[in-house]
PDB file of C-alpha atoms and ligand atoms in Angstrom:
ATOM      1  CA  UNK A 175     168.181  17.736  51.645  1.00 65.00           C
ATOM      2  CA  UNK A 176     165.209  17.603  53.501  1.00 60.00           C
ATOM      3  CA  UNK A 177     166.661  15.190  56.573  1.00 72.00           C
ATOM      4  CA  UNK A 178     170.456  17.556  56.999  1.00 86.00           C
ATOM      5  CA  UNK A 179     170.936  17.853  59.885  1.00 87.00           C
ATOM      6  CA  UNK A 180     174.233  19.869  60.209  1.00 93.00           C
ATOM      7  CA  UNK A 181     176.518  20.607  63.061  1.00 93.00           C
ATOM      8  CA  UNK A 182     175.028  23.702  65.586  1.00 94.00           C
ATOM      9  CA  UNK A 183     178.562  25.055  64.621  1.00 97.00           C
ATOM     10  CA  UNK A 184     178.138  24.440  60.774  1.00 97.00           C
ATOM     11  CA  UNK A 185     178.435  28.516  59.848  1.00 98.00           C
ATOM     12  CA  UNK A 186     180.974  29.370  63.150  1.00 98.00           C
ATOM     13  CA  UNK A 187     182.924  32.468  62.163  1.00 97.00           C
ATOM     14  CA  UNK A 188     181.663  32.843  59.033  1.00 98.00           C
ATOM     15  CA  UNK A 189     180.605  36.113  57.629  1.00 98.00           C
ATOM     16  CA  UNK A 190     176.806  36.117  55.826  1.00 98.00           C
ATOM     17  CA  UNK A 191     175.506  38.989  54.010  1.00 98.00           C
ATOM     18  CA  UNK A 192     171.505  38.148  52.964  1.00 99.00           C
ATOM     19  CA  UNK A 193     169.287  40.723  51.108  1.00 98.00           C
ATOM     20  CA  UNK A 194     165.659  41.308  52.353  1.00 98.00           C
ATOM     21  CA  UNK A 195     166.876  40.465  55.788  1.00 98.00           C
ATOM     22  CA  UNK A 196     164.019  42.066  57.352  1.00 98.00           C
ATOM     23  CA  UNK A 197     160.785  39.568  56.476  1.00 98.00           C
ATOM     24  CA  UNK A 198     159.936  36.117  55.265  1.00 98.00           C
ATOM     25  CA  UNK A 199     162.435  33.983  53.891  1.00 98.00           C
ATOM     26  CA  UNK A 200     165.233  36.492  54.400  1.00 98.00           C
ATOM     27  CA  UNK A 201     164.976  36.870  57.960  1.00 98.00           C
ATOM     28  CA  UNK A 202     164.429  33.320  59.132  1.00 98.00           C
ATOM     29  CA  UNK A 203     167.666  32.872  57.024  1.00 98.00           C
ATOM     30  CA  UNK A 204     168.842  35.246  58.856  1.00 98.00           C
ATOM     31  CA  UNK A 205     168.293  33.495  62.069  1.00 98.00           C
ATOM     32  CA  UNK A 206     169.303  30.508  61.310  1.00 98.00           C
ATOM     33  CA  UNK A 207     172.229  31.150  59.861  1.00 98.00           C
ATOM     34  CA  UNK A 208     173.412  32.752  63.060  1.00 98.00           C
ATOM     35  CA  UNK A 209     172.001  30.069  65.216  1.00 98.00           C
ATOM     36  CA  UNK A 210     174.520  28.077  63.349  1.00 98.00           C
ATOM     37  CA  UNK A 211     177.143  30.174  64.491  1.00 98.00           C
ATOM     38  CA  UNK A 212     177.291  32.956  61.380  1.00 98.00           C
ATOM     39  CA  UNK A 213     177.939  36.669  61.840  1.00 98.00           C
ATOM     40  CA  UNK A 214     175.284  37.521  59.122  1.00 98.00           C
ATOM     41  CA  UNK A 215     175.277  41.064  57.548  1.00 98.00           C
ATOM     42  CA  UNK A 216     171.332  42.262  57.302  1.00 98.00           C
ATOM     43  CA  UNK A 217     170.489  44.482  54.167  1.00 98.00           C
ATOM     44  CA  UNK A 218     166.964  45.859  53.938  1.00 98.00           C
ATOM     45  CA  UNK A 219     165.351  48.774  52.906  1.00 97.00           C
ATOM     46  CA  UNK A 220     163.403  49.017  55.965  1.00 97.00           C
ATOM     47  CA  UNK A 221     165.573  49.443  58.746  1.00 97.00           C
ATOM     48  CA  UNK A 222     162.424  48.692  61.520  1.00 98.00           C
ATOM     49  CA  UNK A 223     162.099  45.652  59.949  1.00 98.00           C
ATOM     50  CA  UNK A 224     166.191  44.785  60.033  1.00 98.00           C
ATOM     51  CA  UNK A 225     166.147  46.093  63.855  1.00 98.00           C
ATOM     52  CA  UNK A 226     163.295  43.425  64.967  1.00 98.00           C
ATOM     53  CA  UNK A 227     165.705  41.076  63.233  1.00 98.00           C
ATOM     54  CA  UNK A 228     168.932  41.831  64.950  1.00 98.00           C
ATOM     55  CA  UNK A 229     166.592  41.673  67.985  1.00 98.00           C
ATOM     56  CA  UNK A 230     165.723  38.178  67.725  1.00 98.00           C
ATOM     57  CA  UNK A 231     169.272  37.849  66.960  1.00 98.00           C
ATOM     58  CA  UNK A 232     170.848  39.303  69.568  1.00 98.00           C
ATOM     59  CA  UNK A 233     168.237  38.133  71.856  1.00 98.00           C
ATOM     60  CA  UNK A 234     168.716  34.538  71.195  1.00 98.00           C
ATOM     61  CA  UNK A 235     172.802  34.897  72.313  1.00 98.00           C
ATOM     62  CA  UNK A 236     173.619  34.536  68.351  1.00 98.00           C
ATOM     63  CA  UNK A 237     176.665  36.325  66.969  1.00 98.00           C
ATOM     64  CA  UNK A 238     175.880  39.676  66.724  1.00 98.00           C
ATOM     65  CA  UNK A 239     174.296  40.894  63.547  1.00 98.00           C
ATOM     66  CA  UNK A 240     175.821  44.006  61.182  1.00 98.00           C
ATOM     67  CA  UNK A 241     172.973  46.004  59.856  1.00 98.00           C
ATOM     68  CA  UNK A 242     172.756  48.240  56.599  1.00 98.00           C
ATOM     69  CA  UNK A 243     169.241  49.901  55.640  1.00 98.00           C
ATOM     70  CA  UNK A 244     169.981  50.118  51.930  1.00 98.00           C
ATOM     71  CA  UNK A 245     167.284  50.730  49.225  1.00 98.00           C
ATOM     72  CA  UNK A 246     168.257  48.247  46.354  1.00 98.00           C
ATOM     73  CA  UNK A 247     166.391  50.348  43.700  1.00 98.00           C
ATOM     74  CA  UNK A 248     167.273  53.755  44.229  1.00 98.00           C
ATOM     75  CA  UNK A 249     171.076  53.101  45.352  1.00 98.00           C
ATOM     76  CA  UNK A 250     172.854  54.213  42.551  1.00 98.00           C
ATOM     77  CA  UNK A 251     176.356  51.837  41.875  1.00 98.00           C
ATOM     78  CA  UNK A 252     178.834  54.381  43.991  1.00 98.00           C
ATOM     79  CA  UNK A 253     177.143  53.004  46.834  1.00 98.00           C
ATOM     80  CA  UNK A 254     176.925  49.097  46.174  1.00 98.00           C
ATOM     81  CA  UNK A 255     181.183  49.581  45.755  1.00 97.00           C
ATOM     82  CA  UNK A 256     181.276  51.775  48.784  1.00 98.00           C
ATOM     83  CA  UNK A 257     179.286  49.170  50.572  1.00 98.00           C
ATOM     84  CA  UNK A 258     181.477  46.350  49.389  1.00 98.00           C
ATOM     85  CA  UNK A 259     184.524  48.772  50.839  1.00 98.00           C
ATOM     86  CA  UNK A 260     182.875  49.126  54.185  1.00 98.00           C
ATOM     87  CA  UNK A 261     182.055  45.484  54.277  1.00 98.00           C
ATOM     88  CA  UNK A 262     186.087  44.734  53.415  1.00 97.00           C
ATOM     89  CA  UNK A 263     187.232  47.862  56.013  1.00 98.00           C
ATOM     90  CA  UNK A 264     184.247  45.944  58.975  1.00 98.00           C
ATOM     91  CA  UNK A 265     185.408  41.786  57.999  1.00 98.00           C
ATOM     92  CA  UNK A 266     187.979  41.365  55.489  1.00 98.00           C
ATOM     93  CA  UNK A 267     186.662  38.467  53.917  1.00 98.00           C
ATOM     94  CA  UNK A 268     182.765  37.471  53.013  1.00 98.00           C
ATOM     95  CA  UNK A 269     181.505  33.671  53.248  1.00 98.00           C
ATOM     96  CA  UNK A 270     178.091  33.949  52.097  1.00 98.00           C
ATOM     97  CA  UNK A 271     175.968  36.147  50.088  1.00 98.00           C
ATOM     98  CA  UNK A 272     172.429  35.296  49.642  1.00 99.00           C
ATOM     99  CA  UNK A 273     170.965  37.433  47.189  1.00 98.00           C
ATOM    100  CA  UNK A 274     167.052  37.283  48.575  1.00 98.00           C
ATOM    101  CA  UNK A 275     165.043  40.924  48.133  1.00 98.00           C
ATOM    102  CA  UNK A 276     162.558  41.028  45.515  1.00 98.00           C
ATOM    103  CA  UNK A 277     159.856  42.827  44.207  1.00 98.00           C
ATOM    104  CA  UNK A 278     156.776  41.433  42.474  1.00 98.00           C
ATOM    105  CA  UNK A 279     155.018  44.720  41.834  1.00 97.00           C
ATOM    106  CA  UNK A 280     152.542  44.343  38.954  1.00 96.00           C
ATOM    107  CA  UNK A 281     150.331  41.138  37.814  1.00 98.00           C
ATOM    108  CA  UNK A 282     149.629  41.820  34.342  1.00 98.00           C
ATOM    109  CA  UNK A 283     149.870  40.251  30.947  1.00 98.00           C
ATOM    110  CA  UNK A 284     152.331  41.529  28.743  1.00 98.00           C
ATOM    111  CA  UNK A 285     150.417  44.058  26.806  1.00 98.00           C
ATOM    112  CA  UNK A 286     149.825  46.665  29.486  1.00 98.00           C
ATOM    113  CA  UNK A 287     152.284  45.739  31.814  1.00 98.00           C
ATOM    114  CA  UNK A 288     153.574  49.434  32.729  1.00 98.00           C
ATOM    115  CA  UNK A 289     157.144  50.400  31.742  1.00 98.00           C
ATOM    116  CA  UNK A 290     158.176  52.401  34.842  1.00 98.00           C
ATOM    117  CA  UNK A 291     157.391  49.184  36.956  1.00 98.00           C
ATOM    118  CA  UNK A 292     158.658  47.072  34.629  1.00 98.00           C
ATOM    119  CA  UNK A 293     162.372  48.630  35.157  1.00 98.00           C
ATOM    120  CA  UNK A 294     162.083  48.988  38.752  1.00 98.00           C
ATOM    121  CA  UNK A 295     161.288  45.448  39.486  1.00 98.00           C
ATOM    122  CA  UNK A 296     164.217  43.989  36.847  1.00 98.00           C
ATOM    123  CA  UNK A 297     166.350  46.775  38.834  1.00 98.00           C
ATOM    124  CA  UNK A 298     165.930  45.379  42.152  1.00 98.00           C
ATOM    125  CA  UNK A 299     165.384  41.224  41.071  1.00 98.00           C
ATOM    126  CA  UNK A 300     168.253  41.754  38.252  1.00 98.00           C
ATOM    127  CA  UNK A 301     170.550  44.617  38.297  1.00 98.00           C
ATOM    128  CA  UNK A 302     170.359  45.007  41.801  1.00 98.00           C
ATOM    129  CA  UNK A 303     171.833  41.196  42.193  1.00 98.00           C
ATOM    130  CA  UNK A 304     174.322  41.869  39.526  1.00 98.00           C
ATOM    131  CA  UNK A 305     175.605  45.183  41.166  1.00 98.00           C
ATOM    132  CA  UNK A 306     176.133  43.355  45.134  1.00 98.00           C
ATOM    133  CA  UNK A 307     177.641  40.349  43.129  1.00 98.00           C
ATOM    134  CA  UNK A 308     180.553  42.842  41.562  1.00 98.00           C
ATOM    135  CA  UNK A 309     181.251  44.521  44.932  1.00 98.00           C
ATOM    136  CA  UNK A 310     181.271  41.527  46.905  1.00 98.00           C
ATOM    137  CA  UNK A 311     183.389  39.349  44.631  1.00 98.00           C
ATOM    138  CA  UNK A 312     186.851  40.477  46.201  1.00 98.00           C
ATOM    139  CA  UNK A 313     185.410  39.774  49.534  1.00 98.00           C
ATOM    140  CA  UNK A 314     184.498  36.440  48.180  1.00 98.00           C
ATOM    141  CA  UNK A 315     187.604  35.456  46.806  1.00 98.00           C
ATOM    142  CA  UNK A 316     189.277  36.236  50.539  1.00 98.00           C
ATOM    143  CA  UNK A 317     186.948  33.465  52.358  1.00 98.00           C
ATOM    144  CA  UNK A 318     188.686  29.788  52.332  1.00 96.00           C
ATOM    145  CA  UNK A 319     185.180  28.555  50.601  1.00 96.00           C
ATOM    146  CA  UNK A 320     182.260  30.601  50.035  1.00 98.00           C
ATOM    147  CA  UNK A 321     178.487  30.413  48.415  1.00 98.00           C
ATOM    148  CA  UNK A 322     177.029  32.642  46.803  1.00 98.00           C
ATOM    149  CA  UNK A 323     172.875  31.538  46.524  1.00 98.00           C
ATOM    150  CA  UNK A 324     170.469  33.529  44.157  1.00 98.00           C
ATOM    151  CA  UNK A 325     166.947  33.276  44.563  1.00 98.00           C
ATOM    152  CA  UNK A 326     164.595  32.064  42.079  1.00 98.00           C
ATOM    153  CA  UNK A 327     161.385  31.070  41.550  1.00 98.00           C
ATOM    154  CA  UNK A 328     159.189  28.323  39.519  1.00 97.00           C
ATOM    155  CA  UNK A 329     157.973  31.157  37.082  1.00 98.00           C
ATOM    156  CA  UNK A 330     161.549  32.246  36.554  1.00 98.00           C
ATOM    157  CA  UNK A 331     162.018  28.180  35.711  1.00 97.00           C
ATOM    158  CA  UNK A 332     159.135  28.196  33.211  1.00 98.00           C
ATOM    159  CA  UNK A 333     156.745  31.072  31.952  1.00 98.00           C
ATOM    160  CA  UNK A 334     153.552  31.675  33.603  1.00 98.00           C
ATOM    161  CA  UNK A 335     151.327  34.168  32.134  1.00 98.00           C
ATOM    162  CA  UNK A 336     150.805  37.601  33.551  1.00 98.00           C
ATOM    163  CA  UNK A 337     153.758  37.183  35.847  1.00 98.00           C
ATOM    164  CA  UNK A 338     155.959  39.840  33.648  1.00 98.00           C
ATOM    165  CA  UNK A 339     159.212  41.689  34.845  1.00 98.00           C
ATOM    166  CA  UNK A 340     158.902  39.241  38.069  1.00 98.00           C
ATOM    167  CA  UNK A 341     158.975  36.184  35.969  1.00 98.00           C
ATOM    168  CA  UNK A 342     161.726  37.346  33.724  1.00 98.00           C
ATOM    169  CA  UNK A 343     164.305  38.931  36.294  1.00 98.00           C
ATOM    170  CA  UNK A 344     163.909  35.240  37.756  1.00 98.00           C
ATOM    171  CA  UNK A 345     165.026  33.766  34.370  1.00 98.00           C
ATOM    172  CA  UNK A 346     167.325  36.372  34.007  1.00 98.00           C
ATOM    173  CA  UNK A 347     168.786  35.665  37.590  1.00 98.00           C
ATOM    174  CA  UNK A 348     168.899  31.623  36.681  1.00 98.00           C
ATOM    175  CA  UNK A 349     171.399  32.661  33.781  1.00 98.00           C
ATOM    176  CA  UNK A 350     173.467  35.121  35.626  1.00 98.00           C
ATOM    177  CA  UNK A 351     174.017  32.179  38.296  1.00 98.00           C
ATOM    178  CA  UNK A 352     175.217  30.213  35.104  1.00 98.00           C
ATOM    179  CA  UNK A 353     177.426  32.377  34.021  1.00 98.00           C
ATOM    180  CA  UNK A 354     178.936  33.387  36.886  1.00 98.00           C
ATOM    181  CA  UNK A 355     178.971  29.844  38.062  1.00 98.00           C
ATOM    182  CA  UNK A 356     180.802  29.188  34.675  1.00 98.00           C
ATOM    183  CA  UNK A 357     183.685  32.005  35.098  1.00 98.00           C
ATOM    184  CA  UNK A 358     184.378  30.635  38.796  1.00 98.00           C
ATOM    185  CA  UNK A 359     184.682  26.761  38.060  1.00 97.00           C
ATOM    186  CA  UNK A 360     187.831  26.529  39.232  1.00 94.00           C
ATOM    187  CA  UNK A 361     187.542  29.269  42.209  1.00 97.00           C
ATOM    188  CA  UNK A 362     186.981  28.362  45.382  1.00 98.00           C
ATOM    189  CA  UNK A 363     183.442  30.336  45.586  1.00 98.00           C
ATOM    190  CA  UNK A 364     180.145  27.996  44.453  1.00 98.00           C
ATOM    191  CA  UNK A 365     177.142  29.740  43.280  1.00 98.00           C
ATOM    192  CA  UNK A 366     174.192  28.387  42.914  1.00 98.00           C
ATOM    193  CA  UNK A 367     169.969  29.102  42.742  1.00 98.00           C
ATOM    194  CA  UNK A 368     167.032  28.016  45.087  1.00 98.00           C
ATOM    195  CA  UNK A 369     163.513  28.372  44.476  1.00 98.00           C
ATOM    196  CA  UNK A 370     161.295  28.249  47.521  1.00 97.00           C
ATOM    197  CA  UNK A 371     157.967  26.786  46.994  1.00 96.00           C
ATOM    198  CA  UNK A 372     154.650  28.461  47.956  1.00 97.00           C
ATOM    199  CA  UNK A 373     155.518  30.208  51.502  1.00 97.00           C
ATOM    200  CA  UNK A 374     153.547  31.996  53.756  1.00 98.00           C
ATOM    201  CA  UNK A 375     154.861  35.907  53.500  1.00 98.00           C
ATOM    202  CA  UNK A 376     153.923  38.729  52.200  1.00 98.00           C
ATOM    203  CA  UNK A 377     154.771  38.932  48.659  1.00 98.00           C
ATOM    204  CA  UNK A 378     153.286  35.568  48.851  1.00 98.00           C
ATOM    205  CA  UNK A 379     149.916  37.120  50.074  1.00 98.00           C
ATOM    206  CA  UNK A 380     150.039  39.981  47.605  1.00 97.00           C
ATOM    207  CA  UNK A 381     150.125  37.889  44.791  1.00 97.00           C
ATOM    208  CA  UNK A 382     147.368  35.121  46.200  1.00 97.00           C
ATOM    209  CA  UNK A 383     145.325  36.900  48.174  1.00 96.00           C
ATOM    210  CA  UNK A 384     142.710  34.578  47.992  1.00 97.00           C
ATOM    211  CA  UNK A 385     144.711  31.761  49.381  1.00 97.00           C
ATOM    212  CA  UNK A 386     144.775  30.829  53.394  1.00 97.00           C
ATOM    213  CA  UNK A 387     148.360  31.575  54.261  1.00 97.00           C
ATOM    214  CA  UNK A 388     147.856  28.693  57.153  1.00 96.00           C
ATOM    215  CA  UNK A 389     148.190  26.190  54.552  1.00 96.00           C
ATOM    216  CA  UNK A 390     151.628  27.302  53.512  1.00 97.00           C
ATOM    217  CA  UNK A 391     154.825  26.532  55.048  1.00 97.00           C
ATOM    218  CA  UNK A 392     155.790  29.013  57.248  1.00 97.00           C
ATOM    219  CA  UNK A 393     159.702  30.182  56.076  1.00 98.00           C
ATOM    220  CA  UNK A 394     161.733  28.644  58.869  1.00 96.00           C
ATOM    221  CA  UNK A 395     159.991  25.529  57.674  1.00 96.00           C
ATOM    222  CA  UNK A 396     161.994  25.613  54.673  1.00 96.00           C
ATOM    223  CA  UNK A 397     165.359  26.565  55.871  1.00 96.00           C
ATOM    224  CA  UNK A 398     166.965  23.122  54.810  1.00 96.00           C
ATOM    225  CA  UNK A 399     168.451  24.217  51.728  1.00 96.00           C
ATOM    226  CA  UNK A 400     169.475  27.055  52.479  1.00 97.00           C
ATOM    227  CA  UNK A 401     171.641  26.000  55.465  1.00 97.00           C
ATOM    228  CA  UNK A 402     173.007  23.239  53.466  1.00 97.00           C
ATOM    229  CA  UNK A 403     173.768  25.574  50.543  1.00 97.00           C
ATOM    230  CA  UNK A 404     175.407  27.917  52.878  1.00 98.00           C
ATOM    231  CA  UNK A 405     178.222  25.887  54.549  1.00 97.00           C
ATOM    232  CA  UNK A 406     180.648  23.823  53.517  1.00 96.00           C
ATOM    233  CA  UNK A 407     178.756  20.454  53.247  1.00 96.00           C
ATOM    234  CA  UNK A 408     177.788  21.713  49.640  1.00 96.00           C
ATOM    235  CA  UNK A 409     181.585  22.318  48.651  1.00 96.00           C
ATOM    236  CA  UNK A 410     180.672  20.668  45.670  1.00 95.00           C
ATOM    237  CA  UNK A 411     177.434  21.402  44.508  1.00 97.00           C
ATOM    238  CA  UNK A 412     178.063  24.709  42.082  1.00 98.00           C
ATOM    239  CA  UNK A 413     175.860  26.142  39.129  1.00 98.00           C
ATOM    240  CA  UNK A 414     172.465  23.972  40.187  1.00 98.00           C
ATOM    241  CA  UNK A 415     169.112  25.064  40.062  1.00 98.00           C
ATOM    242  CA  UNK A 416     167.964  23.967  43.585  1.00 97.00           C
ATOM    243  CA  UNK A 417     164.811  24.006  45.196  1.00 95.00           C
ATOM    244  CA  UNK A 418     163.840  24.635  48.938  1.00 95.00           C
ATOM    245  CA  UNK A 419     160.938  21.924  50.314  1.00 90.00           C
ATOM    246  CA  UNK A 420     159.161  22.485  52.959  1.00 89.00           C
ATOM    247  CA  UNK A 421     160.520  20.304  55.819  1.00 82.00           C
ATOM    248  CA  UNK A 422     158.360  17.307  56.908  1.00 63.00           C
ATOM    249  CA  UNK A 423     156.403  17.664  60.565  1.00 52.00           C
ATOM    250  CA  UNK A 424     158.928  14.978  61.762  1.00 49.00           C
ATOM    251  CA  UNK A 425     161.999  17.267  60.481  1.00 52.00           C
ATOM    252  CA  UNK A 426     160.388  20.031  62.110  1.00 46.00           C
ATOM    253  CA  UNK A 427     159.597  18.513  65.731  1.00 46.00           C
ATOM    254  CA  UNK A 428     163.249  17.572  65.911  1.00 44.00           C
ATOM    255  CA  UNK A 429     165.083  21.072  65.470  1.00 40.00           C
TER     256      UNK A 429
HETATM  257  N1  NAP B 539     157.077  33.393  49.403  1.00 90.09           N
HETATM  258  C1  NAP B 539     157.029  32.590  48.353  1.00 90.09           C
HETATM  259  O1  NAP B 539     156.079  31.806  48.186  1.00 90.09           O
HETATM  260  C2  NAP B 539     158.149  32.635  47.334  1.00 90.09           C
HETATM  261  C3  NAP B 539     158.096  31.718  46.265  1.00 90.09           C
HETATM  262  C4  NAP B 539     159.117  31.751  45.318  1.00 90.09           C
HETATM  263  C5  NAP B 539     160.168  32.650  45.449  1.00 90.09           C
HETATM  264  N2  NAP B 539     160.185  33.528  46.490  1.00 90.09           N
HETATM  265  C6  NAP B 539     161.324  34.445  46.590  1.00 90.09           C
HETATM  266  O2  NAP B 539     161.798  34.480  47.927  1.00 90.09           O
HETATM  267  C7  NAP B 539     162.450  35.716  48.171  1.00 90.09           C
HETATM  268  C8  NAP B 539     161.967  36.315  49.473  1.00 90.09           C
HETATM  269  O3  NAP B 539     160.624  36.723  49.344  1.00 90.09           O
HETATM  270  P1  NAP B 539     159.552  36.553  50.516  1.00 90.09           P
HETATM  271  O4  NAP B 539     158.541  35.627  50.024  1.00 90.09           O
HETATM  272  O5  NAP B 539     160.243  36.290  51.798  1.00 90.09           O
HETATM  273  O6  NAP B 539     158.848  37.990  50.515  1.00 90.09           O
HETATM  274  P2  NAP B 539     158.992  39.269  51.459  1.00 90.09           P
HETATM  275  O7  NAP B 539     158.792  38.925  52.886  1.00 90.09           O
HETATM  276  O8  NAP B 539     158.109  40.301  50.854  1.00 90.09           O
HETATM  277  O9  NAP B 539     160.515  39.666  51.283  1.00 90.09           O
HETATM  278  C9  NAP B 539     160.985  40.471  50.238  1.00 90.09           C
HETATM  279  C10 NAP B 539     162.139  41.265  50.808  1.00 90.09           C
HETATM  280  O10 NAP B 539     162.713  42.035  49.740  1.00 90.09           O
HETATM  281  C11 NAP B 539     163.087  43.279  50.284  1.00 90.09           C
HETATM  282  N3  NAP B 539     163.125  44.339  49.278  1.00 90.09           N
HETATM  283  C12 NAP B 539     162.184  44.615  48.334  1.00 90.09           C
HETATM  284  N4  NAP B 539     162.550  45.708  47.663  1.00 90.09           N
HETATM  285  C13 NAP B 539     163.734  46.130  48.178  1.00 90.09           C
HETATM  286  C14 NAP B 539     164.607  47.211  47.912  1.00 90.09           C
HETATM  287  N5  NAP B 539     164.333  48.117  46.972  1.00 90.09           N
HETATM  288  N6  NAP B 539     165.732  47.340  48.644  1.00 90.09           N
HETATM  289  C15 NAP B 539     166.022  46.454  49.628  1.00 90.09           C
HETATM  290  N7  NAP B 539     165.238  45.403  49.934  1.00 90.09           N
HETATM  291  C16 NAP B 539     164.101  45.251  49.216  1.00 90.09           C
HETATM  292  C17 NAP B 539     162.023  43.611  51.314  1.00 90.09           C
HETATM  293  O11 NAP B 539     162.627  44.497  52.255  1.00 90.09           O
HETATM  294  P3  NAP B 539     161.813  45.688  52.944  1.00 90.09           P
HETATM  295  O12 NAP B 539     160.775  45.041  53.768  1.00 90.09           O
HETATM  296  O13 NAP B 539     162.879  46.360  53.720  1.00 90.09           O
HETATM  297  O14 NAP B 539     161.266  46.504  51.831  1.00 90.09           O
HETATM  298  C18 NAP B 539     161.711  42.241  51.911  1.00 90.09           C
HETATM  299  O15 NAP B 539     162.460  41.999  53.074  1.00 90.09           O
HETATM  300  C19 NAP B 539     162.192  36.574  46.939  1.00 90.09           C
HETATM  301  O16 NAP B 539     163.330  36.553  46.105  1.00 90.09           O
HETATM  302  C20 NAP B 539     161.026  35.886  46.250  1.00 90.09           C
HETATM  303  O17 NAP B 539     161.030  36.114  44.867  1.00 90.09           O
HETATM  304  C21 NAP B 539     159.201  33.542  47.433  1.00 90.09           C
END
């Protein structure tokens, strides 16, 4: 979809919630998902980084943002159902959740990959994802049509060596969109995966740090999917493995 170009109103009074809100691909979703109109609900652990986003926000005339510093990992699940109530008490309804945060952690093959790190990057990539998913269901199932978009990655599509728990939560992640995608055929709530390709962040950087981040895509370059995904133009796309191009220089002069 690397040519949509959707209505400035596509995501008008719709309510967004996006993990990892606060950097790379999570925050220009952020911002353009409420350039097209979206309240969007930022969830971070680093509530800095979530306040320079509800900045831009705010300071472009977007919908104002709703912010919640929440630490994916150490959260135990009281608090993923209390946020889910606050969200329901603040909106009534949810119309997108994109399920972005992740940790990388530890490059290492198999062998020594440490245990402790191992469970702390499957708890935020995996459980973490599972956990939001559960509380915000009910909110879900209020919206008219909603999406629900996990993100994946090329070594969660096939194995690449040395890429351990980050790899495997993104396989694990590609089957819990199945699933789930399975149980709500016939719902009114689409869920579906997208894989960005090599973008210029930081978990990015930390994993290639020999690589010139100028030759990457910045993340509002890639945006595309994601904004299709989001609003109702992909009513009927549910339980895909998608991808996330970067957007041609031609796409990019025109927005
Ligand atoms: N960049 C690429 O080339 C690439 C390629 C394939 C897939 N991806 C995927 O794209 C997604 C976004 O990554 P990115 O590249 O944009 O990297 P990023 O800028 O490092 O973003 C990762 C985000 O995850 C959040 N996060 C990590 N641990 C958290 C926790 N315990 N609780 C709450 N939030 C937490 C971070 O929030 P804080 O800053 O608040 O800690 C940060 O905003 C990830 O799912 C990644 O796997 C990226």
């Amino acid at each position: 979809m690397q040519d949509y170009n959707p209505d400035k109103n596509l995501l008008k009074e719709r309510i967004i919630l996006i993990t990892g809100a606060g950097s790379g691909i999570g925050q220009a979703a952020a911002k353009k998902f409420a350039e097209h109109g979206a309240t969007v609900v930022l969830l971070g652990r680093n509530e800095r980084r979530l306040e320079e986003t509800y900045d831009q926000i705010d300071a472009a005339g977007w919908p104002t943002p709703a912010l919640i510093p929440f630490d994916l990992e150490k959260a135990p699940k009281e608090d993923y159902y209390a946020l889910g109530e606050s969200l329901y008490q603040e909106f009534g309804q949810l119309h997108g959740l994109l399920h972005n945060a992740a940790k990388l952690a530890l490059l290492s093959r198999i062998d020594d990959f440490d245990p402790e790190t191992w469970n702390s990057v499957i708890q935020v990539n995996l459980n973490a994802a599972f956990l939001l998913t559960q509380a915000c269901l009910p909110l879900l199932r209020k919206a008219e049509d909603a999406s629900i978009l996990f993100t994946s990655d090329q070594v969660g599509r096939k194995g690449r060596a040395y890429w351990g728990a980050y790899g495997v939560s993104k396989f694990a992640v590609e089957g819990l969109m199945q699933t789930l995608a399975d149980e709500l055929e016939n719902s009114q709530i689409r869920v579906n995966s997208i894989a960005p390709g090599p973008t210029q962040t930081s978990l990015r950087a930390w994993a290639y740090p020999g690589e010139d981040p100028t030759t990457l895509p910045q993340p509002d370059h890639i945006m595309s999917n994601y904004l299709y995904l989001m609003g109702p133009d992909s009513k009927a796309i549910h339980g895909q493995a998608l991808s996330a191009p970067a957007e041609t220089q031609a796409d990019i002069s025109s927005t």
